[in-house]
Amino acid sequence: MNLSQLWFFLPACFALNMAFGPNNLLATANAARVGPLKAVLASLGRIAAFIPMIAVAGVGMGTLLTTSMWFFLVVKWAGAAYLAWLGIKLLLSRPQAVEMASGAPQSLWRLMRQEFLVAAGNPKAILIFTAFLPQFVVAEHYAASFTLLGALFLMMELVAVAAYAILGSRIGRYLRGGRTLQWFNRVSGALMLAFSVGIVAMKRPVA
C-alpha cells in the first residue's frame, strides 16, 4: 500500500470505528459503571471476535453472508436475540448507587464476554471487512496487505473504544444516585433493543 492509499484508508477506517453501534454503546455504558480502563480492557473481547472475522473475510469466506441465506439468518437472529436480552436486562435493572472502578461487582471476564458476543453476533461487522478492506489490498501482496489492513483496523478500533470510554467515564460522574443510574440503564437498554431491531431488519446483501 502506498502512502496516498494509507492516508485515505486511515480516516475512512476511523470513521467506521467511531460509528455508534452496539459495541460502542456497551463500551460507553461499561465505562460509566466501572471506569474507562476496565472498559478498554473489556473491549479486547471485541477484538478477539474481529480477528477471526477478518481472517474469514481475507480468505474469501465472507461471501457466505451474501450467498448463504441460512448462515446470514443464524448470525442475524442470534445477534439480535443477545442484544435484546442485554436491553431487557438493563431496562429491568433496579436503581442502585454506582460503584466505580475498584469496587465494581462485574468481573473483567464477564465484560469481555459481553463485548465478544455483541461483536460476534453482528453480521454488519464481517460485511464491513468483506466489502471495505479488500478495496485497499495490493493484489501482488494480497496476504501481507490484508493482514496489515486488518491490524490497522483493530488498532483504530482500540482508539475509538478509548474515546467512547472517556465519554462514558464523564457520564459516570453524574450517575452517583441510583435514580440517575436507572434512567441511564433505561436509555442504554432502549438503544440496545433498537439495535436488535435494526439487525433483524437487515437484508441479506446480493452477491
PDB file of C-alpha atoms in Angstrom:
ATOM      1  CA  MET A   1       0.000   0.000   0.000  1.00  0.00           C
ATOM      2  CA  ASN A   2       1.398   3.380  -0.986  1.00  0.00           C
ATOM      3  CA  LEU A   3       1.266   6.478   1.202  1.00  0.00           C
ATOM      4  CA  SER A   4      -1.661   8.076  -0.629  1.00  0.00           C
ATOM      5  CA  GLN A   5      -3.774   4.937  -0.131  1.00  0.00           C
ATOM      6  CA  LEU A   6      -2.819   4.825   3.521  1.00  0.00           C
ATOM      7  CA  TRP A   7      -3.867   8.447   4.115  1.00  0.00           C
ATOM      8  CA  PHE A   8      -7.234   7.679   2.578  1.00  0.00           C
ATOM      9  CA  PHE A   9      -7.675   4.374   4.405  1.00  0.00           C
ATOM     10  CA  LEU A  10      -6.953   5.630   7.937  1.00  0.00           C
ATOM     11  CA  PRO A  11      -9.646   8.352   8.185  1.00  0.00           C
ATOM     12  CA  ALA A  12     -12.208   6.177   6.386  1.00  0.00           C
ATOM     13  CA  CYS A  13     -11.377   3.317   8.738  1.00  0.00           C
ATOM     14  CA  PHE A  14     -11.585   5.543  11.822  1.00  0.00           C
ATOM     15  CA  ALA A  15     -14.986   6.816  10.724  1.00  0.00           C
ATOM     16  CA  LEU A  16     -16.201   3.195  10.681  1.00  0.00           C
ATOM     17  CA  ASN A  17     -14.616   2.543  14.075  1.00  0.00           C
ATOM     18  CA  MET A  18     -16.287   5.600  15.593  1.00  0.00           C
ATOM     19  CA  ALA A  19     -19.749   4.795  14.201  1.00  0.00           C
ATOM     20  CA  PHE A  20     -22.176   4.488  17.108  1.00  0.00           C
ATOM     21  CA  GLY A  21     -23.302   0.893  17.357  1.00  0.00           C
ATOM     22  CA  PRO A  22     -23.924  -1.848  19.929  1.00  0.00           C
ATOM     23  CA  ASN A  23     -20.274  -2.369  20.912  1.00  0.00           C
ATOM     24  CA  ASN A  24     -19.525   1.338  21.294  1.00  0.00           C
ATOM     25  CA  LEU A  25     -22.697   1.757  23.333  1.00  0.00           C
ATOM     26  CA  LEU A  26     -21.561  -1.143  25.512  1.00  0.00           C
ATOM     27  CA  ALA A  27     -18.122   0.442  25.991  1.00  0.00           C
ATOM     28  CA  THR A  28     -19.725   3.747  26.981  1.00  0.00           C
ATOM     29  CA  ALA A  29     -22.057   2.071  29.465  1.00  0.00           C
ATOM     30  CA  ASN A  30     -19.254  -0.048  30.924  1.00  0.00           C
ATOM     31  CA  ALA A  31     -17.003   2.982  31.375  1.00  0.00           C
ATOM     32  CA  ALA A  32     -19.809   4.842  33.154  1.00  0.00           C
ATOM     33  CA  ARG A  33     -20.120   1.999  35.634  1.00  0.00           C
ATOM     34  CA  VAL A  34     -16.634   0.553  36.084  1.00  0.00           C
ATOM     35  CA  GLY A  35     -14.275   3.202  34.734  1.00  0.00           C
ATOM     36  CA  PRO A  36     -12.538   3.778  31.392  1.00  0.00           C
ATOM     37  CA  LEU A  37      -9.555   1.456  31.908  1.00  0.00           C
ATOM     38  CA  LYS A  38     -11.708  -1.586  32.590  1.00  0.00           C
ATOM     39  CA  ALA A  39     -13.973  -0.690  29.665  1.00  0.00           C
ATOM     40  CA  VAL A  40     -10.989  -0.538  27.284  1.00  0.00           C
ATOM     41  CA  LEU A  41      -9.634  -3.845  28.598  1.00  0.00           C
ATOM     42  CA  ALA A  42     -13.091  -5.382  28.172  1.00  0.00           C
ATOM     43  CA  SER A  43     -13.045  -4.339  24.508  1.00  0.00           C
ATOM     44  CA  LEU A  44     -10.319  -6.945  23.935  1.00  0.00           C
ATOM     45  CA  GLY A  45     -13.263  -9.339  23.778  1.00  0.00           C
ATOM     46  CA  ARG A  46     -14.484  -7.394  20.753  1.00  0.00           C
ATOM     47  CA  ILE A  47     -11.022  -7.574  19.182  1.00  0.00           C
ATOM     48  CA  ALA A  48     -10.988 -11.336  19.788  1.00  0.00           C
ATOM     49  CA  ALA A  49     -14.219 -11.597  17.790  1.00  0.00           C
ATOM     50  CA  PHE A  50     -12.981  -9.352  14.988  1.00  0.00           C
ATOM     51  CA  ILE A  51      -9.715 -11.240  14.381  1.00  0.00           C
ATOM     52  CA  PRO A  52     -11.346 -14.434  13.001  1.00  0.00           C
ATOM     53  CA  MET A  53     -13.872 -12.285  11.105  1.00  0.00           C
ATOM     54  CA  ILE A  54     -11.021 -10.508   9.332  1.00  0.00           C
ATOM     55  CA  ALA A  55      -9.338 -13.853   8.624  1.00  0.00           C
ATOM     56  CA  VAL A  56     -12.586 -15.251   7.220  1.00  0.00           C
ATOM     57  CA  ALA A  57     -13.036 -12.190   5.013  1.00  0.00           C
ATOM     58  CA  GLY A  58      -9.415 -12.440   3.910  1.00  0.00           C
ATOM     59  CA  VAL A  59      -9.780 -15.956   2.530  1.00  0.00           C
ATOM     60  CA  GLY A  60     -12.994 -15.059   0.758  1.00  0.00           C
ATOM     61  CA  MET A  61     -15.389 -16.859   3.083  1.00  0.00           C
ATOM     62  CA  GLY A  62     -17.150 -13.606   3.866  1.00  0.00           C
ATOM     63  CA  THR A  63     -19.187 -14.300   0.742  1.00  0.00           C
ATOM     64  CA  LEU A  64     -21.082 -16.849   2.837  1.00  0.00           C
ATOM     65  CA  LEU A  65     -23.135 -13.957   4.161  1.00  0.00           C
ATOM     66  CA  THR A  66     -24.073 -12.953   0.635  1.00  0.00           C
ATOM     67  CA  THR A  67     -24.593 -16.430  -0.810  1.00  0.00           C
ATOM     68  CA  SER A  68     -25.985 -18.454   2.095  1.00  0.00           C
ATOM     69  CA  MET A  69     -29.371 -17.398   3.415  1.00  0.00           C
ATOM     70  CA  TRP A  70     -29.326 -19.770   6.393  1.00  0.00           C
ATOM     71  CA  PHE A  71     -25.865 -18.643   7.557  1.00  0.00           C
ATOM     72  CA  PHE A  72     -26.892 -14.996   7.361  1.00  0.00           C
ATOM     73  CA  LEU A  73     -30.139 -15.682   9.253  1.00  0.00           C
ATOM     74  CA  VAL A  74     -28.390 -17.641  12.017  1.00  0.00           C
ATOM     75  CA  VAL A  75     -25.870 -14.844  12.636  1.00  0.00           C
ATOM     76  CA  LYS A  76     -28.519 -12.147  12.385  1.00  0.00           C
ATOM     77  CA  TRP A  77     -31.080 -13.685  14.726  1.00  0.00           C
ATOM     78  CA  ALA A  78     -28.512 -14.847  17.276  1.00  0.00           C
ATOM     79  CA  GLY A  79     -27.009 -11.364  17.419  1.00  0.00           C
ATOM     80  CA  ALA A  80     -30.402  -9.672  17.633  1.00  0.00           C
ATOM     81  CA  ALA A  81     -31.539 -12.000  20.414  1.00  0.00           C
ATOM     82  CA  TYR A  82     -28.437 -11.301  22.506  1.00  0.00           C
ATOM     83  CA  LEU A  83     -28.784  -7.531  22.080  1.00  0.00           C
ATOM     84  CA  ALA A  84     -32.455  -7.756  23.029  1.00  0.00           C
ATOM     85  CA  TRP A  85     -31.542  -9.764  26.125  1.00  0.00           C
ATOM     86  CA  LEU A  86     -28.980  -7.138  27.170  1.00  0.00           C
ATOM     87  CA  GLY A  87     -31.511  -4.370  26.525  1.00  0.00           C
ATOM     88  CA  ILE A  88     -34.244  -6.015  28.593  1.00  0.00           C
ATOM     89  CA  LYS A  89     -31.754  -6.728  31.371  1.00  0.00           C
ATOM     90  CA  LEU A  90     -30.801  -3.041  31.510  1.00  0.00           C
ATOM     91  CA  LEU A  91     -34.423  -1.894  31.380  1.00  0.00           C
ATOM     92  CA  LEU A  92     -35.374  -4.143  34.296  1.00  0.00           C
ATOM     93  CA  SER A  93     -32.312  -3.390  36.427  1.00  0.00           C
ATOM     94  CA  ARG A  94     -33.071  -1.909  39.832  1.00  0.00           C
ATOM     95  CA  PRO A  95     -31.733   1.517  40.857  1.00  0.00           C
ATOM     96  CA  GLN A  96     -28.557   1.374  42.887  1.00  0.00           C
ATOM     97  CA  ALA A  97     -25.653   3.624  43.651  1.00  0.00           C
ATOM     98  CA  VAL A  98     -22.803   3.436  41.154  1.00  0.00           C
ATOM     99  CA  GLU A  99     -19.717   1.534  42.204  1.00  0.00           C
ATOM    100  CA  MET A 100     -16.827   2.828  40.162  1.00  0.00           C
ATOM    101  CA  ALA A 101     -13.663   1.056  39.054  1.00  0.00           C
ATOM    102  CA  SER A 102     -12.180  -0.754  42.060  1.00  0.00           C
ATOM    103  CA  GLY A 103     -15.465  -1.644  43.689  1.00  0.00           C
ATOM    104  CA  ALA A 104     -17.363  -2.706  40.574  1.00  0.00           C
ATOM    105  CA  PRO A 105     -19.057  -6.085  41.024  1.00  0.00           C
ATOM    106  CA  GLN A 106     -18.791  -7.069  37.359  1.00  0.00           C
ATOM    107  CA  SER A 107     -15.690  -9.107  36.523  1.00  0.00           C
ATOM    108  CA  LEU A 108     -13.446  -8.160  33.625  1.00  0.00           C
ATOM    109  CA  TRP A 109     -14.033 -11.605  32.110  1.00  0.00           C
ATOM    110  CA  ARG A 110     -17.792 -11.062  32.099  1.00  0.00           C
ATOM    111  CA  LEU A 111     -17.435  -7.677  30.415  1.00  0.00           C
ATOM    112  CA  MET A 112     -15.051  -9.122  27.805  1.00  0.00           C
ATOM    113  CA  ARG A 113     -17.507 -11.927  27.113  1.00  0.00           C
ATOM    114  CA  GLN A 114     -20.301  -9.400  26.551  1.00  0.00           C
ATOM    115  CA  GLU A 115     -18.124  -7.445  24.107  1.00  0.00           C
ATOM    116  CA  PHE A 116     -17.218 -10.658  22.284  1.00  0.00           C
ATOM    117  CA  LEU A 117     -20.808 -11.861  21.945  1.00  0.00           C
ATOM    118  CA  VAL A 118     -22.128  -8.467  20.797  1.00  0.00           C
ATOM    119  CA  ALA A 119     -19.409  -8.230  18.128  1.00  0.00           C
ATOM    120  CA  ALA A 120     -19.726 -11.857  17.008  1.00  0.00           C
ATOM    121  CA  GLY A 121     -23.484 -11.584  16.649  1.00  0.00           C
ATOM    122  CA  ASN A 122     -23.467  -8.597  14.332  1.00  0.00           C
ATOM    123  CA  PRO A 123     -23.271  -9.616  10.645  1.00  0.00           C
ATOM    124  CA  LYS A 124     -22.583  -5.991   9.752  1.00  0.00           C
ATOM    125  CA  ALA A 125     -19.028  -6.341  11.064  1.00  0.00           C
ATOM    126  CA  ILE A 126     -17.975  -9.137   8.733  1.00  0.00           C
ATOM    127  CA  LEU A 127     -19.744  -7.404   5.852  1.00  0.00           C
ATOM    128  CA  ILE A 128     -17.568  -4.346   6.534  1.00  0.00           C
ATOM    129  CA  PHE A 129     -14.450  -6.487   6.496  1.00  0.00           C
ATOM    130  CA  THR A 130     -15.581  -8.200   3.293  1.00  0.00           C
ATOM    131  CA  ALA A 131     -16.561  -5.019   1.431  1.00  0.00           C
ATOM    132  CA  PHE A 132     -14.233  -2.362   2.879  1.00  0.00           C
ATOM    133  CA  LEU A 133     -10.786  -3.873   3.457  1.00  0.00           C
ATOM    134  CA  PRO A 134     -10.372  -5.507   0.010  1.00  0.00           C
ATOM    135  CA  GLN A 135     -10.663  -2.079  -1.649  1.00  0.00           C
ATOM    136  CA  PHE A 136      -7.193  -1.219  -0.301  1.00  0.00           C
ATOM    137  CA  VAL A 137      -5.476  -4.569  -0.815  1.00  0.00           C
ATOM    138  CA  VAL A 138      -2.421  -4.741  -3.049  1.00  0.00           C
ATOM    139  CA  ALA A 139      -3.078  -7.687  -5.351  1.00  0.00           C
ATOM    140  CA  GLU A 140       0.619  -8.579  -5.713  1.00  0.00           C
ATOM    141  CA  HIS A 141       0.956  -8.866  -1.922  1.00  0.00           C
ATOM    142  CA  TYR A 142      -2.565  -9.917  -1.011  1.00  0.00           C
ATOM    143  CA  ALA A 143      -1.941 -11.799   2.241  1.00  0.00           C
ATOM    144  CA  ALA A 144       0.532  -9.274   3.658  1.00  0.00           C
ATOM    145  CA  SER A 145      -1.532  -6.228   2.732  1.00  0.00           C
ATOM    146  CA  PHE A 146      -4.800  -7.725   4.032  1.00  0.00           C
ATOM    147  CA  THR A 147      -3.083  -8.620   7.305  1.00  0.00           C
ATOM    148  CA  LEU A 148      -1.695  -5.083   7.595  1.00  0.00           C
ATOM    149  CA  LEU A 149      -5.093  -3.540   6.879  1.00  0.00           C
ATOM    150  CA  GLY A 150      -6.724  -5.791   9.455  1.00  0.00           C
ATOM    151  CA  ALA A 151      -4.123  -4.884  12.072  1.00  0.00           C
ATOM    152  CA  LEU A 152      -4.574  -1.165  11.386  1.00  0.00           C
ATOM    153  CA  PHE A 153      -8.355  -1.558  11.656  1.00  0.00           C
ATOM    154  CA  LEU A 154      -8.002  -3.224  15.059  1.00  0.00           C
ATOM    155  CA  MET A 155      -5.603  -0.527  16.292  1.00  0.00           C
ATOM    156  CA  MET A 156      -8.028   2.199  15.222  1.00  0.00           C
ATOM    157  CA  GLU A 157     -10.833   0.262  16.906  1.00  0.00           C
ATOM    158  CA  LEU A 158      -8.985   0.469  20.226  1.00  0.00           C
ATOM    159  CA  VAL A 159      -8.537   4.221  19.759  1.00  0.00           C
ATOM    160  CA  ALA A 160     -12.285   4.560  19.147  1.00  0.00           C
ATOM    161  CA  VAL A 161     -13.030   2.450  22.229  1.00  0.00           C
ATOM    162  CA  ALA A 162     -10.810   4.721  24.312  1.00  0.00           C
ATOM    163  CA  ALA A 163     -12.739   7.770  23.056  1.00  0.00           C
ATOM    164  CA  TYR A 164     -16.090   6.211  23.980  1.00  0.00           C
ATOM    165  CA  ALA A 165     -14.680   5.051  27.325  1.00  0.00           C
ATOM    166  CA  ILE A 166     -13.616   8.613  28.170  1.00  0.00           C
ATOM    167  CA  LEU A 167     -17.096   9.802  27.233  1.00  0.00           C
ATOM    168  CA  GLY A 168     -18.629   7.101  29.412  1.00  0.00           C
ATOM    169  CA  SER A 169     -16.426   7.961  32.380  1.00  0.00           C
ATOM    170  CA  ARG A 170     -17.518  11.598  32.158  1.00  0.00           C
ATOM    171  CA  ILE A 171     -21.143  10.497  32.101  1.00  0.00           C
ATOM    172  CA  GLY A 172     -20.417   8.268  35.073  1.00  0.00           C
ATOM    173  CA  ARG A 173     -19.616  11.270  37.242  1.00  0.00           C
ATOM    174  CA  TYR A 174     -23.281  12.213  37.129  1.00  0.00           C
ATOM    175  CA  LEU A 175     -24.527   8.726  37.977  1.00  0.00           C
ATOM    176  CA  ARG A 176     -23.859   8.779  41.702  1.00  0.00           C
ATOM    177  CA  GLY A 177     -27.517   8.424  42.598  1.00  0.00           C
ATOM    178  CA  GLY A 178     -29.460   5.236  41.999  1.00  0.00           C
ATOM    179  CA  ARG A 179     -32.324   7.016  40.246  1.00  0.00           C
ATOM    180  CA  THR A 180     -29.973   8.674  37.732  1.00  0.00           C
ATOM    181  CA  LEU A 181     -28.331   5.325  37.037  1.00  0.00           C
ATOM    182  CA  GLN A 182     -31.743   3.774  36.485  1.00  0.00           C
ATOM    183  CA  TRP A 183     -32.537   6.300  33.764  1.00  0.00           C
ATOM    184  CA  PHE A 184     -29.134   5.737  32.187  1.00  0.00           C
ATOM    185  CA  ASN A 185     -29.831   1.998  32.175  1.00  0.00           C
ATOM    186  CA  ARG A 186     -33.235   2.601  30.610  1.00  0.00           C
ATOM    187  CA  VAL A 187     -31.765   4.712  27.819  1.00  0.00           C
ATOM    188  CA  SER A 188     -28.977   2.171  27.223  1.00  0.00           C
ATOM    189  CA  GLY A 189     -31.463  -0.693  27.276  1.00  0.00           C
ATOM    190  CA  ALA A 190     -33.785   1.057  24.835  1.00  0.00           C
ATOM    191  CA  LEU A 191     -30.868   1.677  22.462  1.00  0.00           C
ATOM    192  CA  MET A 192     -29.819  -1.978  22.695  1.00  0.00           C
ATOM    193  CA  LEU A 193     -33.356  -3.012  21.784  1.00  0.00           C
ATOM    194  CA  ALA A 194     -33.325  -0.542  18.891  1.00  0.00           C
ATOM    195  CA  PHE A 195     -30.050  -2.040  17.620  1.00  0.00           C
ATOM    196  CA  SER A 196     -31.536  -5.531  17.889  1.00  0.00           C
ATOM    197  CA  VAL A 197     -34.497  -4.433  15.772  1.00  0.00           C
ATOM    198  CA  GLY A 198     -32.059  -2.890  13.292  1.00  0.00           C
ATOM    199  CA  ILE A 199     -30.202  -6.186  12.957  1.00  0.00           C
ATOM    200  CA  VAL A 200     -33.446  -8.096  12.446  1.00  0.00           C
ATOM    201  CA  ALA A 201     -34.384  -5.623   9.712  1.00  0.00           C
ATOM    202  CA  MET A 202     -31.076  -6.192   7.876  1.00  0.00           C
ATOM    203  CA  LYS A 203     -31.491  -7.820   4.498  1.00  0.00           C
ATOM    204  CA  ARG A 204     -29.018 -10.266   3.050  1.00  0.00           C
ATOM    205  CA  PRO A 205     -26.855  -8.393   0.538  1.00  0.00           C
ATOM    206  CA  VAL A 206     -26.903  -9.675  -3.010  1.00  0.00           C
ATOM    207  CA  ALA A 207     -23.613 -11.154  -4.182  1.00  0.00           C
TER     208      ALA A 207
END
